[in-house]
PDB file of C-alpha atoms in Angstrom:
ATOM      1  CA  UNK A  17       0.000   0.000   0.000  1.00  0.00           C
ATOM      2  CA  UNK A  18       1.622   3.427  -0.900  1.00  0.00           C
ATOM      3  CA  UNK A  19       1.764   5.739   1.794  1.00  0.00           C
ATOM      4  CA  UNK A  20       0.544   9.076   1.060  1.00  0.00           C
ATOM      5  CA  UNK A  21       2.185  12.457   2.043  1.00  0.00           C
ATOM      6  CA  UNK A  22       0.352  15.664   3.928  1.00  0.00           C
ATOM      7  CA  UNK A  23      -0.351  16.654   0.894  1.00  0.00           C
ATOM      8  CA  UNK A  24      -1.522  14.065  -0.701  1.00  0.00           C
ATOM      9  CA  UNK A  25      -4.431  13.300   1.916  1.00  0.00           C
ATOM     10  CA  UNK A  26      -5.044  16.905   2.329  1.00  0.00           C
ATOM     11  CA  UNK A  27      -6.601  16.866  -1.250  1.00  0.00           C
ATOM     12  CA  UNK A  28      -7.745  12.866  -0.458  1.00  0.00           C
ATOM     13  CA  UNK A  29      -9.841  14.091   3.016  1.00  0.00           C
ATOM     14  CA  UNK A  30     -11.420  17.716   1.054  1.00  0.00           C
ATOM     15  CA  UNK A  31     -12.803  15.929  -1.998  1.00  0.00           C
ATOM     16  CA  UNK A  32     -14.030  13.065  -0.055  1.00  0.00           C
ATOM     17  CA  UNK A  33     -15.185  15.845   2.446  1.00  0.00           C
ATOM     18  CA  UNK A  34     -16.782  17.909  -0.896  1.00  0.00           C
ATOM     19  CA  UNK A  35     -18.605  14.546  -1.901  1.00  0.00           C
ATOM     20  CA  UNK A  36     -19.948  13.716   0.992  1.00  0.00           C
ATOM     21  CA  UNK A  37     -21.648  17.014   1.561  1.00  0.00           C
ATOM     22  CA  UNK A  38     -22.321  18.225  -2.335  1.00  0.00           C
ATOM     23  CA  UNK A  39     -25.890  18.820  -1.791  1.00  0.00           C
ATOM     24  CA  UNK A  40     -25.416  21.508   1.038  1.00  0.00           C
ATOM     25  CA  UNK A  41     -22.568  22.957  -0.718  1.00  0.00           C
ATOM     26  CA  UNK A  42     -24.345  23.212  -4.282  1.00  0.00           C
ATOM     27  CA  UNK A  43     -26.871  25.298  -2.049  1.00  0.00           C
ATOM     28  CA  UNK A  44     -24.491  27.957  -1.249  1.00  0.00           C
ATOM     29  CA  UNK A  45     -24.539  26.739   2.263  1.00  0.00           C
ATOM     30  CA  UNK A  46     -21.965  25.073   4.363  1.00  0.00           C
ATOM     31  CA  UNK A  47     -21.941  22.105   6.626  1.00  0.00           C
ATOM     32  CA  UNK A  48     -20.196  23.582   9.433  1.00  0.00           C
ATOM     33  CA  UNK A  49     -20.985  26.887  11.880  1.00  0.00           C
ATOM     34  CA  UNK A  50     -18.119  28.844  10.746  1.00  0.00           C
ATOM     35  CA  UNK A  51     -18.541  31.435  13.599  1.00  0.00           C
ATOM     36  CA  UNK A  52     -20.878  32.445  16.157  1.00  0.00           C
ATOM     37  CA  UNK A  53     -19.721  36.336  15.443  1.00  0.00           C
ATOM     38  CA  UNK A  54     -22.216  38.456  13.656  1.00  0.00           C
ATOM     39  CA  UNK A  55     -20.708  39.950  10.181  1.00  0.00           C
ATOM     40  CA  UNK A  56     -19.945  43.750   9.934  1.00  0.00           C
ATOM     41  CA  UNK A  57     -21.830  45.370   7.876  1.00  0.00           C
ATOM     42  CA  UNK A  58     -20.584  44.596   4.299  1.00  0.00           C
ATOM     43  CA  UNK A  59     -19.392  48.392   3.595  1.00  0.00           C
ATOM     44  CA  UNK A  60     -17.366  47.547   6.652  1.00  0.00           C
ATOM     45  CA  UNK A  61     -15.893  44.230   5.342  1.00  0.00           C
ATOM     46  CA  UNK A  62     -14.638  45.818   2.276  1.00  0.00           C
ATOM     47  CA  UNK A  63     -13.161  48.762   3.812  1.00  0.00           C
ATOM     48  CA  UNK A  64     -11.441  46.292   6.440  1.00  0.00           C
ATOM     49  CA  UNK A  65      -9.947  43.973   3.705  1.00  0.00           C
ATOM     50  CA  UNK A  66      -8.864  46.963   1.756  1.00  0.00           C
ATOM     51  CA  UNK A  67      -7.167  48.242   5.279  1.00  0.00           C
ATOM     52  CA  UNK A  68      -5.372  44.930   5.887  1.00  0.00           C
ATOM     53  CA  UNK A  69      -3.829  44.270   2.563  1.00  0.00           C
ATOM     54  CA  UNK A  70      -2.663  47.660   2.141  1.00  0.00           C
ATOM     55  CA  UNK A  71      -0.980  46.977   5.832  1.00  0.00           C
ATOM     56  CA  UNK A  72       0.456  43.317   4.805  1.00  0.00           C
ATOM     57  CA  UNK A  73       4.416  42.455   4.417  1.00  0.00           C
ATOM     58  CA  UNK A  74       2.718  39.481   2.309  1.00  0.00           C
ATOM     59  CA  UNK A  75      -0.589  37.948   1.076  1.00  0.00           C
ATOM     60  CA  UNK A  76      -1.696  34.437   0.749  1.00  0.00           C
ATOM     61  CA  UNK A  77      -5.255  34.327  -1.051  1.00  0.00           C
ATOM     62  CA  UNK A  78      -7.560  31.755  -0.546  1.00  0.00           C
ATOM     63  CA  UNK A  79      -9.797  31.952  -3.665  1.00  0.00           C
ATOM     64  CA  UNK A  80     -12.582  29.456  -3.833  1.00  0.00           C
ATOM     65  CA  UNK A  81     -15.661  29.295  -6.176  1.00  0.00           C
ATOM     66  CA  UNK A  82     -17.662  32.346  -4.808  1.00  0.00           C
ATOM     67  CA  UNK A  83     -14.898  34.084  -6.748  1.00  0.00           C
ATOM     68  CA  UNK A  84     -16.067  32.756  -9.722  1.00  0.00           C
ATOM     69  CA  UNK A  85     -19.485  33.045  -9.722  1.00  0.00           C
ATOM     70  CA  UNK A  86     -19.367  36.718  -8.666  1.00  0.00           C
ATOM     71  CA  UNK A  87     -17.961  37.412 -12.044  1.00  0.00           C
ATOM     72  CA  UNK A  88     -20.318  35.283 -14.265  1.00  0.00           C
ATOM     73  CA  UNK A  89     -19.067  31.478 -14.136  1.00  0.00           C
ATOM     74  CA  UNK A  90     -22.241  30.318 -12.103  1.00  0.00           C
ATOM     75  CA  UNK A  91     -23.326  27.736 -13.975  1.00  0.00           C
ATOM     76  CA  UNK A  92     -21.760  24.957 -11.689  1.00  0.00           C
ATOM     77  CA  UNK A  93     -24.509  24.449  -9.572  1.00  0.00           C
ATOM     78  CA  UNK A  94     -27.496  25.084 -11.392  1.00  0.00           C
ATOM     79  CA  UNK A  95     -29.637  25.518 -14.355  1.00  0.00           C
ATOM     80  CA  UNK A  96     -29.641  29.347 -14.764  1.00  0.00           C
ATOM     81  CA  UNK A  97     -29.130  31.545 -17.878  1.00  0.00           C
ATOM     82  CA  UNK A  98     -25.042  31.203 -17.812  1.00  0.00           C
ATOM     83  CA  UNK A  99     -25.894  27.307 -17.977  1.00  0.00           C
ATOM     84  CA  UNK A 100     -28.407  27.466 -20.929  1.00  0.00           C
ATOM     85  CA  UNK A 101     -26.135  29.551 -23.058  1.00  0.00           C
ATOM     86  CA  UNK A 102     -22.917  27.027 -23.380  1.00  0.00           C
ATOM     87  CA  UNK A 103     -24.939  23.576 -22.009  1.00  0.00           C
ATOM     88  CA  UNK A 104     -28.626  24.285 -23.697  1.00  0.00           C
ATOM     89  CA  UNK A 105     -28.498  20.917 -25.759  1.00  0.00           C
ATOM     90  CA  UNK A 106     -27.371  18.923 -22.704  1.00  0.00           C
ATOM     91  CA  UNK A 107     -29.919  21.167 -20.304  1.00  0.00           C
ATOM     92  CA  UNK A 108     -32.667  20.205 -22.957  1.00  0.00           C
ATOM     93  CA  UNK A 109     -31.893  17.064 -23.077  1.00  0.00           C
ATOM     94  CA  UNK A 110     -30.573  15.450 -19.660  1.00  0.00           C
ATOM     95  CA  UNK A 111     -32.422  18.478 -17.673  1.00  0.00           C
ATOM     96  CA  UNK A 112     -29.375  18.478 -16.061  1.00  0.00           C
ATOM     97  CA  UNK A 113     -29.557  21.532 -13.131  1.00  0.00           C
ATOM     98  CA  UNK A 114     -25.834  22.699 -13.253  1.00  0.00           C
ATOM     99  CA  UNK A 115     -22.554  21.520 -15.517  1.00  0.00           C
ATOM    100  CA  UNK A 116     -21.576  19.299 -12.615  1.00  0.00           C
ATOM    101  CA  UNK A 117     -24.304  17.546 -12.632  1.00  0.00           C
ATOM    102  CA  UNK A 118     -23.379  16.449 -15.792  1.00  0.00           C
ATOM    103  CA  UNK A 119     -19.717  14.940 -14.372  1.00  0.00           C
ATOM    104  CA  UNK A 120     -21.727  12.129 -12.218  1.00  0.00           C
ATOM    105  CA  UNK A 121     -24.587  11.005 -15.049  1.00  0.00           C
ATOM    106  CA  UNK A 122     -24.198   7.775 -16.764  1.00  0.00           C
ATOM    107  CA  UNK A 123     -23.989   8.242 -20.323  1.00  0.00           C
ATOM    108  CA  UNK A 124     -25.255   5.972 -22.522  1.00  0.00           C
ATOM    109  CA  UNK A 125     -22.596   6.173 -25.134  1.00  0.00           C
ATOM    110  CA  UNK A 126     -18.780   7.451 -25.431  1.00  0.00           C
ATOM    111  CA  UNK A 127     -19.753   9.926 -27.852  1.00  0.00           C
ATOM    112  CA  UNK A 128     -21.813  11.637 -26.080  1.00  0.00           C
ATOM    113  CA  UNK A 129     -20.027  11.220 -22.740  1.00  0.00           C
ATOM    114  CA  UNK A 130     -17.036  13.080 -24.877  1.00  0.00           C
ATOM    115  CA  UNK A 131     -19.317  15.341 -25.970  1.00  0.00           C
ATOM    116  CA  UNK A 132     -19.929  16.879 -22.779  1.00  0.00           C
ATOM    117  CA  UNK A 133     -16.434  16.580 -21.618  1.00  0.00           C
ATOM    118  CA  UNK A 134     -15.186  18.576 -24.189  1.00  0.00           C
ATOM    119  CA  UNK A 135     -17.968  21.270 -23.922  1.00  0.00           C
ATOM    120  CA  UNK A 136     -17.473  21.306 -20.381  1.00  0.00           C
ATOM    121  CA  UNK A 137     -13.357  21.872 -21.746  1.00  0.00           C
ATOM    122  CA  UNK A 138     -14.107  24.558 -24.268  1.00  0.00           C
ATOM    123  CA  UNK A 139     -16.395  26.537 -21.881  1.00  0.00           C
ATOM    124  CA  UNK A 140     -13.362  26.861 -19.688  1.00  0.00           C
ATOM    125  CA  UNK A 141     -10.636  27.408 -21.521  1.00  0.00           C
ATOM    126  CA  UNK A 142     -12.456  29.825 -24.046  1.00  0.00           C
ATOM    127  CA  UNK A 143     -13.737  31.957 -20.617  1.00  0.00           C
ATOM    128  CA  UNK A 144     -12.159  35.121 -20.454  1.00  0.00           C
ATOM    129  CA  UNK A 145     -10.704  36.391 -16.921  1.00  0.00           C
ATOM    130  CA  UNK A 146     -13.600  37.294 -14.768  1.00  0.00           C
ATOM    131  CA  UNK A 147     -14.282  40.948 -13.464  1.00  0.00           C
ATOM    132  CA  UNK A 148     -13.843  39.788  -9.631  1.00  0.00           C
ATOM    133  CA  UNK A 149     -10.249  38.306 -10.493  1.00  0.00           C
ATOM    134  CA  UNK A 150      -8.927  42.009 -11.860  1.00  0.00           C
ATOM    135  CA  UNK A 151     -10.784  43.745  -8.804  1.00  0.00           C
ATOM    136  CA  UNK A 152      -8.877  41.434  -6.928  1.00  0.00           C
ATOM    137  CA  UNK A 153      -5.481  42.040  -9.050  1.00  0.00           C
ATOM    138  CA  UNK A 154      -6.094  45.523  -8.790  1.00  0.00           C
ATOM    139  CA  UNK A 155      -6.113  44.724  -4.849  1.00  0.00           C
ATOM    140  CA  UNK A 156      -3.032  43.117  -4.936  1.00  0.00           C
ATOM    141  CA  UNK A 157      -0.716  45.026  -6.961  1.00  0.00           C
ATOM    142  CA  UNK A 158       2.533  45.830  -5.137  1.00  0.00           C
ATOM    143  CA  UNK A 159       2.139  43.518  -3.111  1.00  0.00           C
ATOM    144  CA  UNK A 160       4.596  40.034  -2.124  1.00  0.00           C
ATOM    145  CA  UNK A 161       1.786  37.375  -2.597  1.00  0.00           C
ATOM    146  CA  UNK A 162       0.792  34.159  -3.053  1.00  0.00           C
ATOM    147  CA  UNK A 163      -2.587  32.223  -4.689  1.00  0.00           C
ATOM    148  CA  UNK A 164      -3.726  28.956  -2.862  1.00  0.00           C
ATOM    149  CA  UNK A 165      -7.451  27.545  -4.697  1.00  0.00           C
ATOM    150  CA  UNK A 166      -9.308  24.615  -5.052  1.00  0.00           C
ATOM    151  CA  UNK A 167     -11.296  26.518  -7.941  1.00  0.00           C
ATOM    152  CA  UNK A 168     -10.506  24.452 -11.091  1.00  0.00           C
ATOM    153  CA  UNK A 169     -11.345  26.762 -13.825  1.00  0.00           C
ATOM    154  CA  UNK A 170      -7.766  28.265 -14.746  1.00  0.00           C
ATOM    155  CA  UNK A 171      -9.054  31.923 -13.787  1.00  0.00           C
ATOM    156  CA  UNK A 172      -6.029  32.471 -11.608  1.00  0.00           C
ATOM    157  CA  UNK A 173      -3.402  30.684 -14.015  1.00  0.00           C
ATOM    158  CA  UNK A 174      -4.609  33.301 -16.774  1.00  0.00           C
ATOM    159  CA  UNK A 175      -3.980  35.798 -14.581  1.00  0.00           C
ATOM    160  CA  UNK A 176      -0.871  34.958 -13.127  1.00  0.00           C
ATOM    161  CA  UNK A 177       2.436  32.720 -13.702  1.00  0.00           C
ATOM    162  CA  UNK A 178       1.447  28.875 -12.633  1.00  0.00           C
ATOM    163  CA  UNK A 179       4.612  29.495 -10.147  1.00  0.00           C
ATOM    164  CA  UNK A 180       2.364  32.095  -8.046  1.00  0.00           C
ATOM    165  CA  UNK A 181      -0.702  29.547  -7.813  1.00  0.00           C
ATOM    166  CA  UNK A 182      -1.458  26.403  -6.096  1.00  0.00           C
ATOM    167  CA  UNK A 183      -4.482  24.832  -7.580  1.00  0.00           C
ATOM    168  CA  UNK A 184      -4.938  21.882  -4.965  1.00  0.00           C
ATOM    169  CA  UNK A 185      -7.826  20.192  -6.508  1.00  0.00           C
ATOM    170  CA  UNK A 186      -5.950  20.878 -10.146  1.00  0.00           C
ATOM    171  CA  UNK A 187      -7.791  22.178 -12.837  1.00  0.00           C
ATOM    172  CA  UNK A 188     -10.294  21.020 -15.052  1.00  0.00           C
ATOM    173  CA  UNK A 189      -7.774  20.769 -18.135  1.00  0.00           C
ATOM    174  CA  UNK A 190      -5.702  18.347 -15.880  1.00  0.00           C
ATOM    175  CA  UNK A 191      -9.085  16.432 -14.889  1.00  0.00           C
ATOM    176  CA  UNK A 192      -9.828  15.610 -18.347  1.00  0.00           C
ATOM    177  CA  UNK A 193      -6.298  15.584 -20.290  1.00  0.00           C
ATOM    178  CA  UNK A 194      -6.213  12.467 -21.149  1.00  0.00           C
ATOM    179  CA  UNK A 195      -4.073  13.898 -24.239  1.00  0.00           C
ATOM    180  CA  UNK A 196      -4.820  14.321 -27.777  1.00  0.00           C
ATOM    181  CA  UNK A 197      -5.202  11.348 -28.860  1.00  0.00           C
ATOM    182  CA  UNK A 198      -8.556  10.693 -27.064  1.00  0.00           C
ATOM    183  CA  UNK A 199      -9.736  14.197 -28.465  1.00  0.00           C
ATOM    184  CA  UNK A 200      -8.955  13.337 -32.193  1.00  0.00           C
ATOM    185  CA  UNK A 201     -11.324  10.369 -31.064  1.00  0.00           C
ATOM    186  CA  UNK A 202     -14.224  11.204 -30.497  1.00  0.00           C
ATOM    187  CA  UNK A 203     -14.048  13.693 -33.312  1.00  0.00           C
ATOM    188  CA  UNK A 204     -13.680  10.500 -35.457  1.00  0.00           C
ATOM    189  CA  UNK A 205     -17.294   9.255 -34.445  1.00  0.00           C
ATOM    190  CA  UNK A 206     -19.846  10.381 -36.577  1.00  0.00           C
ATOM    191  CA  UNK A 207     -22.866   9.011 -35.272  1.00  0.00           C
ATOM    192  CA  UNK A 208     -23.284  11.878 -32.110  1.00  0.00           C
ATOM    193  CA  UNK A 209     -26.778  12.414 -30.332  1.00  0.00           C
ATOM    194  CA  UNK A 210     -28.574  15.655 -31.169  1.00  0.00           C
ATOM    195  CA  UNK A 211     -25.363  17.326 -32.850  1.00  0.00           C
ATOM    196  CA  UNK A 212     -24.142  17.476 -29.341  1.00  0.00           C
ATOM    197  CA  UNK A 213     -19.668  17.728 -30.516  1.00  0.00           C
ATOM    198  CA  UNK A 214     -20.826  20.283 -33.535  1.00  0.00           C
ATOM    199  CA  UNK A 215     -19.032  22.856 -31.593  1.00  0.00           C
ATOM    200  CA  UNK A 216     -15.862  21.309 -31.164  1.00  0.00           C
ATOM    201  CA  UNK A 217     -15.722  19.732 -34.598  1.00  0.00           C
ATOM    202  CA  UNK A 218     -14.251  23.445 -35.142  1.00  0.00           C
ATOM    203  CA  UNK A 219     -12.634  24.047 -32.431  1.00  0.00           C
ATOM    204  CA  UNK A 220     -10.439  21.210 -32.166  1.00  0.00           C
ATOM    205  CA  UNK A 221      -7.945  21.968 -34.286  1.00  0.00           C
ATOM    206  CA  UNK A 222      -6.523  18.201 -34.413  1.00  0.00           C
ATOM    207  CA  UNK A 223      -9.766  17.035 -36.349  1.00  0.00           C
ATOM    208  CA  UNK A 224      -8.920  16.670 -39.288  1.00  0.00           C
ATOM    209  CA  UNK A 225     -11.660  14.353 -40.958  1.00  0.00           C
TER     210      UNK A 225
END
């Protein structure tokens, strides 16, 4: 049995933890009582944060997917506009309420199980950088810091050099890179459901025929 590192169980114990608790979580809730303090007003919280980054030697950020969704990639969790405009066949057709929802179903066929992958792949890596990641650039600026994030949509690696980020639940490029070769695939397959890889039949550049 290999014997895993702090590291390695960190990221074992939170996805196991994230699994185990998806439905409160895809809520917008959390499991746990955070703190029994009552928030400042949120004029307040800004003006504090502002305060104590301006005051810090150094920064570590702890982004997670609030980030995101503050600046339009809110589509993860349910079946809202953002969803409909780059997962409408699959919404239509699955009634699938979110893109993750998508990531546990059990497709029928390879094509179409593909299909989804790779518009799930395109919708991320064609996503421009968000308008809460430059407010929170234009916080940083100046400043020693550091990125640590278990969001997986390569916002903050667009942003900034991979050497100033730690994405500890990896990305979503890294999740499905099973290489080229399994791309050119399933743009090889012909017989999709509902027109479903029509998309990436021109964006792939590696299809060919």
């Amino acid at each position: 049995m290999v014997k895993m590192n702090f590291y390695d169980d960190l990221v074992m114990q939170t996805q196991m933890n994230y699994s185990r608790h998806y439905p409160i979580y895809a809520s917008g809730s959390t499991p746990y009582q955070l703190t029994d303090k009552k928030p400042l007003p949120y004029s307040e919280q800004i003006h504090r944060l502002v305060q104590e980054v301006k005051e810090a030697d150094c920064v570590v950020v702890g982004g997670a997917s609030g980030l995101s969704a503050a600046g339009g990639g809110d589509f993860y969790y349910e079946d809202n506009d953002s969803y409909r405009k780059y997962f409408r066949p699959f919404a239509e057709k699955y009634h699938f309420k979110g893109a993750f929802a998508g990531m546990m179903h059990p497709w029928k066929t390879r094509e179409e199980y593909w299909g989804y992958l790779a518009t799930f792949l395109h919708t991320t890596q064609t996503a421009p950088v968000r308008h809460s990641y430059l407010d929170l650039d234009d916080l940083l600026k100046g400043k020693d810091f550091f990125i640590l994030t278990t969001n997986q949509d390569t916002q903050f690696v667009k942003l900034y050099p991979e050497e100033k980020v730690a994405e500890i639940q990896g990305n979503q490029f890294s999740r499905l890179a099973l290489g080229s070769m399994m791309i050119r695939l399933v743009c090889l397959h012909v017989q999709t459901a509902s027109g479903l890889l029509f998309f990436f039949w021109r964006w792939s550049k590696e299809c060919n025929g």
